[in-house]
Coordinates of C-alpha atoms in Angstrom, one line a residue:
M1 CA 25.7 5.8 4.8
T2 CA 25.1 9.0 5.5
H3 CA 21.4 11.6 6.1
R4 CA 21.7 15.5 5.9
Q5 CA 19.0 18.0 6.3
L6 CA 18.9 20.3 3.3
N7 CA 17.8 22.2 0.0
F8 CA 18.8 19.7 -2.7
I9 CA 17.2 20.5 -5.9
G10 CA 18.7 22.4 -8.9
T11 CA 22.4 22.9 -10.0
N12 CA 23.5 26.0 -8.3
V13 CA 23.2 24.4 -4.8
P14 CA 26.3 24.8 -2.7
I15 CA 26.0 21.9 -0.2
S16 CA 27.9 21.7 3.1
G17 CA 31.2 19.4 2.4
I18 CA 30.9 19.1 -0.9
S19 CA 33.0 21.4 -3.1
K20 CA 30.7 24.2 -4.6
D21 CA 32.3 23.7 -8.2
I22 CA 31.4 20.7 -9.1
L23 CA 27.4 20.9 -7.9
E24 CA 27.5 24.4 -9.7
M25 CA 28.9 22.1 -12.7
P26 CA 26.1 22.3 -15.7
V27 CA 24.5 19.0 -16.1
P28 CA 24.6 18.7 -20.4
S29 CA 21.4 18.6 -22.5
S30 CA 22.8 15.6 -24.2
V31 CA 22.3 13.6 -20.7
C32 CA 18.9 15.4 -20.4
K33 CA 17.5 13.5 -23.5
N34 CA 15.3 11.4 -21.6
A35 CA 14.6 14.3 -18.9
V36 CA 10.8 14.8 -18.1
N37 CA 11.0 17.6 -15.5
Q38 CA 13.6 19.8 -14.3
A39 CA 17.4 19.1 -14.5
I40 CA 18.6 16.3 -12.6
P41 CA 20.0 17.6 -9.3
A42 CA 23.8 18.8 -8.9
Y43 CA 24.0 16.4 -5.8
L44 CA 24.0 13.5 -7.8
L45 CA 27.6 14.3 -9.7
K46 CA 28.6 13.2 -6.0
F47 CA 27.9 9.4 -7.8
G48 CA 28.9 9.7 -10.7
S49 CA 29.8 11.9 -13.3
P50 CA 27.2 14.1 -15.6
S51 CA 27.3 11.7 -18.8
S52 CA 26.8 8.9 -16.5
W53 CA 23.0 10.0 -15.0
S54 CA 19.8 9.4 -17.3
Q55 CA 16.4 10.7 -16.0
V56 CA 13.6 8.8 -16.7
E57 CA 9.5 9.2 -15.4
A58 CA 7.7 6.1 -14.6
D59 CA 5.5 5.5 -17.7
V60 CA 8.9 4.5 -20.1
V61 CA 9.8 2.4 -17.1
L62 CA 6.9 0.1 -17.2
M63 CA 7.2 0.1 -20.7
R64 CA 8.0 -3.6 -22.5
N65 CA 11.1 -2.9 -24.1
F66 CA 12.4 -0.6 -21.4
S67 CA 15.9 -0.3 -20.7
L68 CA 19.1 1.7 -19.3
K69 CA 21.4 3.7 -21.7
S70 CA 23.9 4.7 -19.2
P71 CA 24.9 3.5 -15.7
N72 CA 23.1 5.5 -13.8
L73 CA 19.1 6.7 -13.3
Y74 CA 17.0 9.4 -11.5
L75 CA 13.9 8.8 -11.2
D76 CA 12.0 12.1 -10.6
E77 CA 9.0 12.1 -8.7
L78 CA 6.9 8.4 -8.5
M79 CA 3.5 9.2 -9.1
L80 CA 1.1 7.3 -6.2
Q81 CA -1.6 7.7 -7.6
R82 CA -0.9 5.7 -10.6
Y83 CA 1.6 3.3 -10.1
N84 CA 2.3 -0.2 -8.2
P85 CA 6.1 1.5 -6.5
N86 CA 6.9 -2.5 -6.7
V87 CA 6.5 -2.8 -9.9
V88 CA 8.1 0.1 -11.3
L89 CA 11.2 -0.8 -8.8
E90 CA 11.6 -4.2 -9.6
K91 CA 11.6 -3.1 -13.7
I92 CA 14.3 -0.3 -12.2
R93 CA 16.4 -2.8 -10.8
G94 CA 16.1 -5.3 -13.5
A95 CA 17.9 -2.8 -15.8
L96 CA 20.6 -1.3 -13.6
G97 CA 23.7 -2.8 -14.2
V98 CA 25.1 -4.3 -10.8
N99 CA 27.4 -1.3 -10.1
G100 CA 24.8 1.4 -11.2
C101 CA 23.0 3.7 -8.3
F102 CA 19.3 4.9 -9.0
A103 CA 17.8 7.9 -7.1
L104 CA 14.8 8.7 -6.9
K105 CA 13.3 12.5 -5.9
I106 CA 9.5 11.9 -3.8
V107 CA 7.5 14.1 -1.5
T108 CA 7.2 11.9 1.6
A109 CA 3.6 12.3 3.9
E110 CA 6.6 13.9 5.9
N111 CA 7.2 16.7 3.2
I112 CA 3.6 17.2 2.9
K113 CA 2.8 17.4 6.6
C114 CA 5.8 19.7 6.8
E115 CA 4.5 22.2 4.1
I116 CA 1.4 22.2 5.5
Q117 CA 2.2 23.4 8.6
K118 CA 3.7 26.2 7.1
D119 CA 0.7 27.2 5.2
I120 CA -1.6 26.9 8.2
S121 CA -2.0 28.2 12.0
P122 CA -1.8 26.2 14.4
F123 CA -5.2 25.9 15.0
F124 CA -6.1 25.4 11.6
L125 CA -3.7 23.1 11.8
R126 CA -5.7 20.5 14.3
L127 CA -9.1 21.0 12.3
Y128 CA -7.3 20.3 9.1
Y129 CA -4.5 17.6 9.2
P130 CA -6.6 14.8 11.1
V131 CA -9.6 14.7 7.8
H132 CA -6.0 15.1 5.5
F133 CA -4.5 12.0 7.3
L134 CA -7.6 10.0 6.7
F135 CA -8.3 10.7 3.4
R136 CA -4.6 10.4 2.0
R137 CA -3.0 8.0 4.7
V138 CA -5.5 5.7 6.0
L139 CA -8.5 5.2 3.4
P140 CA -5.8 4.3 0.6
K141 CA -4.1 1.1 2.5
L142 CA -7.8 -0.3 3.1
A143 CA -9.1 -2.9 1.4
G144 CA -11.3 -1.9 -1.6
F145 CA -10.5 2.2 -1.2
H146 CA -6.9 0.9 -1.9
T147 CA -8.2 0.2 -6.0
F148 CA -10.4 2.5 -6.6
Y149 CA -7.7 5.0 -5.6
R150 CA -5.8 4.1 -8.6
K151 CA -8.6 3.7 -10.4
L152 CA -9.3 7.6 -9.6
Q153 CA -5.7 8.1 -9.5
I154 CA -6.7 9.9 -6.8
P155 CA -3.4 11.4 -4.7
V156 CA -1.8 9.1 -2.0
D157 CA 0.9 10.1 0.7
M158 CA 3.8 8.3 1.0
S159 CA 6.2 7.9 4.1
K160 CA 9.4 7.8 4.0
A161 CA 10.2 4.7 5.9
E162 CA 7.9 3.1 3.2
I163 CA 9.5 3.8 0.0
M164 CA 12.6 3.0 2.1
G165 CA 11.1 -0.4 3.0
R166 CA 9.8 -1.2 -0.2
L167 CA 13.5 -0.5 -2.5
I168 CA 15.2 -2.7 0.3
Y169 CA 11.8 -5.2 -0.3
N170 CA 13.0 -5.1 -4.0
G171 CA 16.4 -5.9 -3.6
F172 CA 18.5 -2.4 -3.1
Q173 CA 20.6 -1.3 -1.2
I174 CA 20.3 1.9 0.7
V175 CA 23.3 4.6 -0.3
D176 CA 22.2 8.3 1.1
V177 CA 18.8 10.1 2.2
V178 CA 18.6 13.4 1.3
D179 CA 16.0 15.6 2.4
D180 CA 14.7 19.1 3.4
C181 CA 11.1 20.3 4.1
K182 CA 9.9 20.4 0.5
E183 CA 11.1 16.9 -1.3
T184 CA 13.0 14.1 -0.1
L185 CA 16.1 12.4 -2.1
I186 CA 17.2 8.9 -2.5
I187 CA 20.3 7.3 -3.9
A188 CA 20.4 3.4 -3.9
K189 CA 22.5 0.6 -5.2
I190 CA 21.7 -3.5 -6.3
N191 CA 22.1 -4.9 -3.1
R192 CA 23.4 -8.3 -5.2
K193 CA 23.2 -10.4 -1.8
S194 CA 19.3 -10.1 -0.7
N195 CA 16.1 -9.5 -2.7
P196 CA 13.2 -10.0 -0.2
S197 CA 10.4 -9.8 -2.8
L198 CA 12.2 -13.3 -4.5
T199 CA 11.2 -15.0 -1.6
N200 CA 8.6 -13.0 0.7
P201 CA 4.5 -11.3 -0.3
E202 CA 4.4 -8.5 -0.2
A203 CA 4.0 -6.1 2.9
S204 CA -0.1 -6.0 4.0
E205 CA -0.7 -2.1 4.2
G206 CA -3.3 -3.0 6.9
V207 CA -4.7 -1.9 10.8
V208 CA -3.5 -5.5 11.8
F209 CA -0.1 -6.6 9.8
K210 CA 2.1 -10.1 10.9
M211 CA 5.9 -10.0 11.9
N212 CA 7.9 -12.9 11.6
R213 CA 9.8 -13.2 15.0
I214 CA 12.2 -16.3 15.7
G215 CA 10.7 -18.8 18.6
K216 CA 11.3 -22.2 20.2
G217 CA 13.7 -23.5 18.6
G218 CA 15.4 -20.2 16.6
K219 CA 12.0 -21.6 14.1
M220 CA 10.1 -17.9 12.4
M221 CA 6.8 -17.9 13.8
T222 CA 4.2 -14.6 12.9
V223 CA 3.3 -12.4 15.1
Y224 CA 0.1 -10.1 15.0
K225 CA 0.1 -6.7 16.3
F226 CA -2.1 -3.1 15.3
R227 CA 0.2 -1.5 12.6
S228 CA 2.0 1.5 14.9
M229 CA 5.1 1.2 11.8
H230 CA 4.9 2.5 8.5
P231 CA 4.6 -0.2 5.8
Y232 CA 7.4 -2.0 4.8
A233 CA 8.9 -0.1 7.5
E234 CA 10.4 -3.8 9.3
Y235 CA 13.0 -3.8 6.2
V236 CA 14.4 -0.9 7.1
Q237 CA 15.0 -1.7 10.3
E238 CA 19.0 -2.9 9.2
Y239 CA 19.3 0.3 8.0
L240 CA 18.4 2.5 10.7
H241 CA 20.3 0.6 12.9
S242 CA 24.0 1.1 11.2
T243 CA 23.2 4.8 10.5
Q244 CA 21.6 5.4 14.3
G245 CA 22.4 2.8 16.4
L246 CA 20.3 1.9 20.0
D247 CA 18.5 4.3 21.9
A248 CA 18.1 4.0 25.4
G249 CA 16.1 1.3 26.3
G250 CA 17.5 -0.7 23.2
K251 CA 15.0 0.9 20.9
F252 CA 16.0 2.0 17.5
K253 CA 17.7 6.3 17.7
N254 CA 15.8 8.6 15.9
D255 CA 13.0 5.9 15.0
F256 CA 11.0 7.9 12.0
R257 CA 9.1 4.4 10.7
V258 CA 6.8 4.7 14.0
S259 CA 4.2 6.7 12.9
T260 CA 2.8 9.5 14.9
G261 CA -0.5 7.2 15.9
G262 CA 2.0 5.0 16.7
R263 CA 3.6 6.2 19.3
L264 CA 0.3 6.8 21.0
I265 CA -0.3 3.1 20.7
R266 CA 2.5 2.1 22.0
K267 CA 2.5 4.1 24.8
Y268 CA -0.3 2.1 26.2
W269 CA 0.7 -1.2 25.1
I270 CA -2.8 -1.3 21.9
D271 CA -0.8 -2.2 19.4
E272 CA -0.4 -5.9 21.5
L273 CA -3.5 -6.5 21.3
P274 CA -4.1 -8.9 18.9
M275 CA -1.1 -11.3 20.4
L276 CA -3.3 -12.1 23.0
Y277 CA -3.9 -14.3 19.7
N278 CA -0.7 -15.8 19.9
L279 CA -0.9 -16.5 23.5
L280 CA -3.9 -18.6 22.8
R281 CA -2.8 -20.2 19.8
G282 CA 0.5 -21.2 22.6
D283 CA 3.0 -19.4 20.2
L284 CA 3.5 -17.1 23.3
K285 CA 3.4 -17.7 27.2
L286 CA 2.1 -14.6 29.4
I287 CA 5.7 -13.7 30.9
G288 CA 8.9 -14.7 28.7
V289 CA 11.2 -13.3 26.5
R290 CA 9.8 -10.9 23.1
P291 CA 9.5 -12.5 20.4
I292 CA 12.5 -10.4 17.7
S293 CA 13.2 -10.0 14.4
E294 CA 16.3 -12.1 13.5
H295 CA 18.8 -9.0 12.5
Y296 CA 17.9 -7.8 16.5
F297 CA 18.6 -11.7 17.3
G298 CA 22.1 -11.4 15.3
L299 CA 22.5 -8.2 18.0
Y300 CA 22.7 -10.9 21.0
P301 CA 25.8 -13.0 22.2
E302 CA 26.0 -16.6 21.7
K303 CA 25.2 -17.3 25.0
L304 CA 21.7 -15.7 25.0
Q305 CA 20.5 -16.5 21.8
A306 CA 21.2 -20.0 22.8
L307 CA 19.0 -19.7 25.7
R308 CA 16.4 -17.5 23.9
K309 CA 16.1 -20.9 21.9
K310 CA 15.2 -23.3 24.3
H311 CA 12.4 -21.2 25.7
T312 CA 8.5 -20.2 24.8
P313 CA 8.3 -16.6 23.3
G314 CA 6.4 -14.1 26.5
L315 CA 3.9 -12.0 25.9
L316 CA 5.3 -9.1 29.1
P317 CA 8.8 -9.2 28.5
P318 CA 11.3 -8.8 32.1
Y319 CA 12.7 -6.0 30.3
Y320 CA 9.1 -4.3 32.7
A321 CA 10.3 -6.1 35.7
D322 CA 14.0 -4.6 35.3
L323 CA 13.6 -1.5 33.2
P324 CA 16.5 -1.7 31.6
E325 CA 18.2 1.0 30.1
T326 CA 20.5 0.1 27.6
F327 CA 21.0 -2.4 25.3
E328 CA 23.8 -4.2 27.5
E329 CA 21.2 -4.0 30.4
I330 CA 18.5 -5.8 28.7
V331 CA 20.9 -8.5 27.6
Q332 CA 21.7 -9.0 31.4
S333 CA 17.8 -8.7 32.4
E334 CA 17.0 -11.3 29.8
L335 CA 20.0 -13.5 30.9
T336 CA 19.0 -13.1 34.4
Y337 CA 14.8 -14.4 34.2
L338 CA 16.2 -17.5 31.4
E339 CA 18.6 -18.3 34.4
A340 CA 16.3 -18.3 37.1
Y341 CA 13.4 -19.3 34.9
E342 CA 14.9 -22.8 34.3
K343 CA 15.8 -23.4 38.1
A344 CA 12.4 -22.6 39.3
P345 CA 9.8 -21.8 36.6
F346 CA 6.9 -20.8 37.8
K347 CA 8.5 -19.2 40.7
T348 CA 9.9 -16.6 38.6
D349 CA 7.5 -16.3 36.0
V350 CA 5.0 -15.1 39.6
N351 CA 7.8 -12.8 41.3
Y352 CA 8.0 -11.7 37.5
L353 CA 4.8 -10.4 37.1
W354 CA 4.4 -9.2 40.3
K355 CA 7.1 -6.9 39.2
I356 CA 5.6 -6.2 35.9
L357 CA 2.3 -5.1 37.1
K358 CA 3.9 -2.5 40.1
N359 CA 6.0 -0.9 37.7
I360 CA 3.3 -0.5 34.9
V361 CA 0.8 0.4 37.3
I362 CA 2.1 1.6 40.2
N363 CA 5.6 2.9 38.4
K364 CA 3.8 4.3 35.1
A365 CA 5.8 2.5 33.2
R366 CA 4.6 3.0 29.6
S367 CA 6.6 1.3 25.9
K368 CA 8.0 3.3 23.8

């Protein structure tokens, strides 16, 4: 799986690392019998011959008798003001062959912001973009406004992380992502091993959202937070880890799932305030290892996995006492805490609470 920054639309665009002759091959008109806008991007010839691709629009996909006439499908621009993206993606998955590719071109929220930045001076951008963000990103996610926007076909901006998350949620596997300032192309295949939409409800798009985390005894628990990531971002975690890896402090590198506002509220732990509800319920204790996702839990060594399952997770983790910089140091930090906690629970938590408060208040440690 790769990620490139380039201009991909059209059939005469040379792309580094790919034969220019192949890219400049004209797409036969017979292949475009279902085309609705423009020629199929030549970049898709990397994933199948010209005759294997058909282009279609969302209205056709939603027809009762929709079926594919060729192995690979290209959808040009998912119009978010008119359709429920999950319904469209579910229909495509049902019609696509097990080895077929699905390519989606979409103008993401990031693309729109990039274009706005090109056309407006920094001064006016600071005045205009908050209003744009409110009406195109915030209000459409709120109860009541969601239906109102769709009925009136008011444009809604969707982030790259959200559309990728929706693809994975609907049983697709991301193969490639190609984007530039103007638009984004995502290529996916059917994931034969996983289709979360069959077992998981649609993700919440509200301000407060639920996360499934591993708790005491290895049981799944629900944790509440203020949203700092785009909707459906949790489904992109495995893809992000496989393509970007981990950064200092155990966070994912180049984590495009976190919104601009999300970075601010994370810095001062505002996003974690709803977790006080978990603390009052007894799901969490004040000091302890953080409840983590099933995927992230799987990255831990078996010894720490077994030790974690024996204890209730905490609101304030040993991370803020030790401030580890690598994943290996995080593992060692948690092992040290849990082993000390088993010998002297009260004394250990008091010592760690003092270290954590000292780092946060005096040394100005901040979340990322």
